[in-house]
mmCIF file of C-alpha atoms in Angstrom:
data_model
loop_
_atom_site.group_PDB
_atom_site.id
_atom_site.type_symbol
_atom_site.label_atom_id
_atom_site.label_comp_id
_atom_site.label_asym_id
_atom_site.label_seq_id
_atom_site.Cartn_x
_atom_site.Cartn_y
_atom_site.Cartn_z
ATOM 1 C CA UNK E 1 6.518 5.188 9.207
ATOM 2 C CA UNK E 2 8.333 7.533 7.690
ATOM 3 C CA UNK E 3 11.973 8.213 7.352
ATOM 4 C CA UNK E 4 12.486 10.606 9.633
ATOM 5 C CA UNK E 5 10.021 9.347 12.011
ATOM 6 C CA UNK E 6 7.591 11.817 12.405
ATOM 7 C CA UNK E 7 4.645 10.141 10.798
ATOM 8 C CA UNK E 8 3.075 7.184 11.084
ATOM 9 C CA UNK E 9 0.344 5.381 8.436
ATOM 10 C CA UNK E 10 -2.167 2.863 9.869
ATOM 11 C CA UNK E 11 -5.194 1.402 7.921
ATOM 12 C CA UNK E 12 -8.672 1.933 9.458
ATOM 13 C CA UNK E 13 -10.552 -0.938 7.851
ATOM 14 C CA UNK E 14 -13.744 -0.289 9.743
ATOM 15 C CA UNK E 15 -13.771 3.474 8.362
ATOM 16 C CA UNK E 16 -12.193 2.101 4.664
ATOM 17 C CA UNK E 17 -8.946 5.234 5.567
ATOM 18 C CA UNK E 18 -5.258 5.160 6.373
ATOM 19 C CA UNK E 19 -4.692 7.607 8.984
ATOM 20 C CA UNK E 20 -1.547 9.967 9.076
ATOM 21 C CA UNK E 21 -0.324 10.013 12.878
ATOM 22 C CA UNK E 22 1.939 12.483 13.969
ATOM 23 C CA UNK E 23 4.411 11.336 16.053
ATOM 24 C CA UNK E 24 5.503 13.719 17.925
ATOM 25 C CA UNK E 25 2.307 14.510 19.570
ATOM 26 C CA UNK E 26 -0.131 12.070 18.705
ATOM 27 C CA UNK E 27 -2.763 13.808 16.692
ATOM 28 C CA UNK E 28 -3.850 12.648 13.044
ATOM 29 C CA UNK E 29 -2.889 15.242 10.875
ATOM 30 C CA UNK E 30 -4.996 13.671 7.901
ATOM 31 C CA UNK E 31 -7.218 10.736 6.721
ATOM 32 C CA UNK E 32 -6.963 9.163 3.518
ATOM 33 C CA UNK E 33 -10.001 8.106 1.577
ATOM 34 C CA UNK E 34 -9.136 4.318 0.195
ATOM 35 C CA UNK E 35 -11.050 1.205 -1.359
ATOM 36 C CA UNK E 36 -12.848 -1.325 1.238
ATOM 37 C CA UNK E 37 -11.174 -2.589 4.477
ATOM 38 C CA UNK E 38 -7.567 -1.928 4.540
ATOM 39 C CA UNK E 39 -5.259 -4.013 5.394
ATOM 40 C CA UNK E 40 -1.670 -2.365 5.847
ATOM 41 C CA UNK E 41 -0.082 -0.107 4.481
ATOM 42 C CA UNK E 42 3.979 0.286 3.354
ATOM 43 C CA UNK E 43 6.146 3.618 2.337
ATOM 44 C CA UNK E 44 8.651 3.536 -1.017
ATOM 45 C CA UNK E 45 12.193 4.283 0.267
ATOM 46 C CA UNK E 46 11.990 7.864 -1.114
ATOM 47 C CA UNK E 47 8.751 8.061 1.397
ATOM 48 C CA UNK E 48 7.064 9.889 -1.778
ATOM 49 C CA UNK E 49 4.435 6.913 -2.181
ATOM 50 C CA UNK E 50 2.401 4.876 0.114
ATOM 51 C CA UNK E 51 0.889 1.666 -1.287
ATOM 52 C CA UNK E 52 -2.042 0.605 0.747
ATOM 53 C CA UNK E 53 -3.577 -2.924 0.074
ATOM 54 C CA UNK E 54 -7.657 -2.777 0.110
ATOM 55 C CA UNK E 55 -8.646 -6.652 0.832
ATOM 56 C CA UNK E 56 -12.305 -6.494 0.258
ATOM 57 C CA UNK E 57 -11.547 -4.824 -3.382
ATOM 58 C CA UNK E 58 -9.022 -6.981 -4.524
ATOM 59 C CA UNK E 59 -6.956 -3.334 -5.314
ATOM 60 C CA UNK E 60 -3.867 -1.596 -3.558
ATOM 61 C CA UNK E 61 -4.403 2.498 -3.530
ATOM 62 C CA UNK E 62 -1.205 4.310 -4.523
ATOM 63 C CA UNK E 63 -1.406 7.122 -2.145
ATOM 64 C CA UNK E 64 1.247 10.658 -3.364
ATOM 65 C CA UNK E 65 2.924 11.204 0.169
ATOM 66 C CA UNK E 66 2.910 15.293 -0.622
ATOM 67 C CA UNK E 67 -0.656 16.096 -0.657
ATOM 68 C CA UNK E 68 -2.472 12.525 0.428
ATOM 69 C CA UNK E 69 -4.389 12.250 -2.826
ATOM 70 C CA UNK E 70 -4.844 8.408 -4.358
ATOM 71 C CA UNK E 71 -3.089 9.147 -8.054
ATOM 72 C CA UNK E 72 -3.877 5.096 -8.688
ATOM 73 C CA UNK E 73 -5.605 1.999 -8.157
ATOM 74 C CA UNK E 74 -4.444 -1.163 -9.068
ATOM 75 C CA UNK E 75 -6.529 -3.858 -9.574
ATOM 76 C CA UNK E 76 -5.706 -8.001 -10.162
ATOM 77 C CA UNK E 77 -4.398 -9.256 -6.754
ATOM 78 C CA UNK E 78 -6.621 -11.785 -4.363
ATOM 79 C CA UNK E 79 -7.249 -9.782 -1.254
ATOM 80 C CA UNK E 80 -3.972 -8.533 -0.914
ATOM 81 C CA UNK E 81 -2.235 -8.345 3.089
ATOM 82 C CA UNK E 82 -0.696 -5.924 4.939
ATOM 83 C CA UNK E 83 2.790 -7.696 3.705
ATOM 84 C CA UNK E 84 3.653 -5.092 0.952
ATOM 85 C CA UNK E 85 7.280 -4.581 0.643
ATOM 86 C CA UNK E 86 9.514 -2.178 -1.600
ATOM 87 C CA UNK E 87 12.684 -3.269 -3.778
ATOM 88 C CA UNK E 88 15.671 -1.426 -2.395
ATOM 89 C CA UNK E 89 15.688 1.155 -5.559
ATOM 90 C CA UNK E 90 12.072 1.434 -5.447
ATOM 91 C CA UNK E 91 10.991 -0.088 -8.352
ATOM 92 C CA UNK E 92 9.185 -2.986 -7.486
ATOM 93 C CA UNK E 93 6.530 -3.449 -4.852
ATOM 94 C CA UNK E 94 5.765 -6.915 -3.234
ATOM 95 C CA UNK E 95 2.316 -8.111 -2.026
ATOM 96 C CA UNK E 96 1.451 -11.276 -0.435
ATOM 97 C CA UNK E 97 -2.423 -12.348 -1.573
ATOM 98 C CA UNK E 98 -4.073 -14.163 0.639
ATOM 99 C CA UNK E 99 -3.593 -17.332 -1.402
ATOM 100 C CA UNK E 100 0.164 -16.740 -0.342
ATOM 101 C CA UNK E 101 1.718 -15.595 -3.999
ATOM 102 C CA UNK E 102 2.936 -12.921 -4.244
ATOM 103 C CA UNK E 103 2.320 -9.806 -6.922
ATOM 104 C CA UNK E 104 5.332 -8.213 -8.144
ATOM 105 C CA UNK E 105 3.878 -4.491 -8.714
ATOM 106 C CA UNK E 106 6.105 -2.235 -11.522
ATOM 107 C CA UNK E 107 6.147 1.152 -9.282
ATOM 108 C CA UNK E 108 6.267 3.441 -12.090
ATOM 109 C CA UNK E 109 4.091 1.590 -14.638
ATOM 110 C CA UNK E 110 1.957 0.903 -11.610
ATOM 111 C CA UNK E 111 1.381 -2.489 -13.035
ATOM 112 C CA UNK E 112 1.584 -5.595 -11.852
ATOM 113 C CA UNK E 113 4.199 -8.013 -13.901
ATOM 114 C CA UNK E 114 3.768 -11.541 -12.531
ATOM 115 C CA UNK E 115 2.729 -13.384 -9.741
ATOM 116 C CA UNK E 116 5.165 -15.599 -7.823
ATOM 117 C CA UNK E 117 3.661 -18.775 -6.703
ATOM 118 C CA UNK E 118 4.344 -22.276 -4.845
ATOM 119 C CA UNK E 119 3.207 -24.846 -7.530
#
């Protein structure tokens, strides 16, 4: 959701979207195209990006807020969850695989830099 509360993301894994909800009255005010089956979705703190984690292609779509276009894909993670969570600052992303590590995601490099895992 965003900041200000008046719209809400939800992934649509059965129609491979995230929906834009308005919530003031309900209606989706747009449908994002994203890889296969969706699992969540989370908003940066500045609400400019929305990172949505695609299980069945390994990927998270980096969606641009403004205008609902995907500017990125980024490949490497093992069916990543809807657990995707933001650094305070915004430069890091966090996204639990299903294995249970965790990608650290560079925001602006859109890269991931390591994966944190139980040995």
């Amino acid at each position: 959701m965003t900041a200000d509360g008046g719209t809400l993301y939800a992934a649509n894994s059965g129609h491979n979207s995230i929906s834009a909800v308005d919530t003031l009255d309900g209606n989706i005010k747009g449908e994002i195209k994203v890889g296969r089956e969706p699992y969540g979705a989370a908003l940066s703190p500045d609400d400019k990006l929305l990172f949505a984690s695609n299980k069945a292609d390994h990927t998270i779509d980096v969606i641009n807020v403004a205008d609902h276009r995907v500017v990125k894909t980024i490949g490497g993670f093992k069916e990543p969850r809807q657990a995707i969570v933001f650094s305070q600052d915004g430069d890091q992303a966090y996204v639990l695989n299903r294995d249970l590590s965790i990608a650290r995601v560079d925001v602006k490099t859109y890269t991931i830099t390591d994966i944190i895992q139980d040995k």
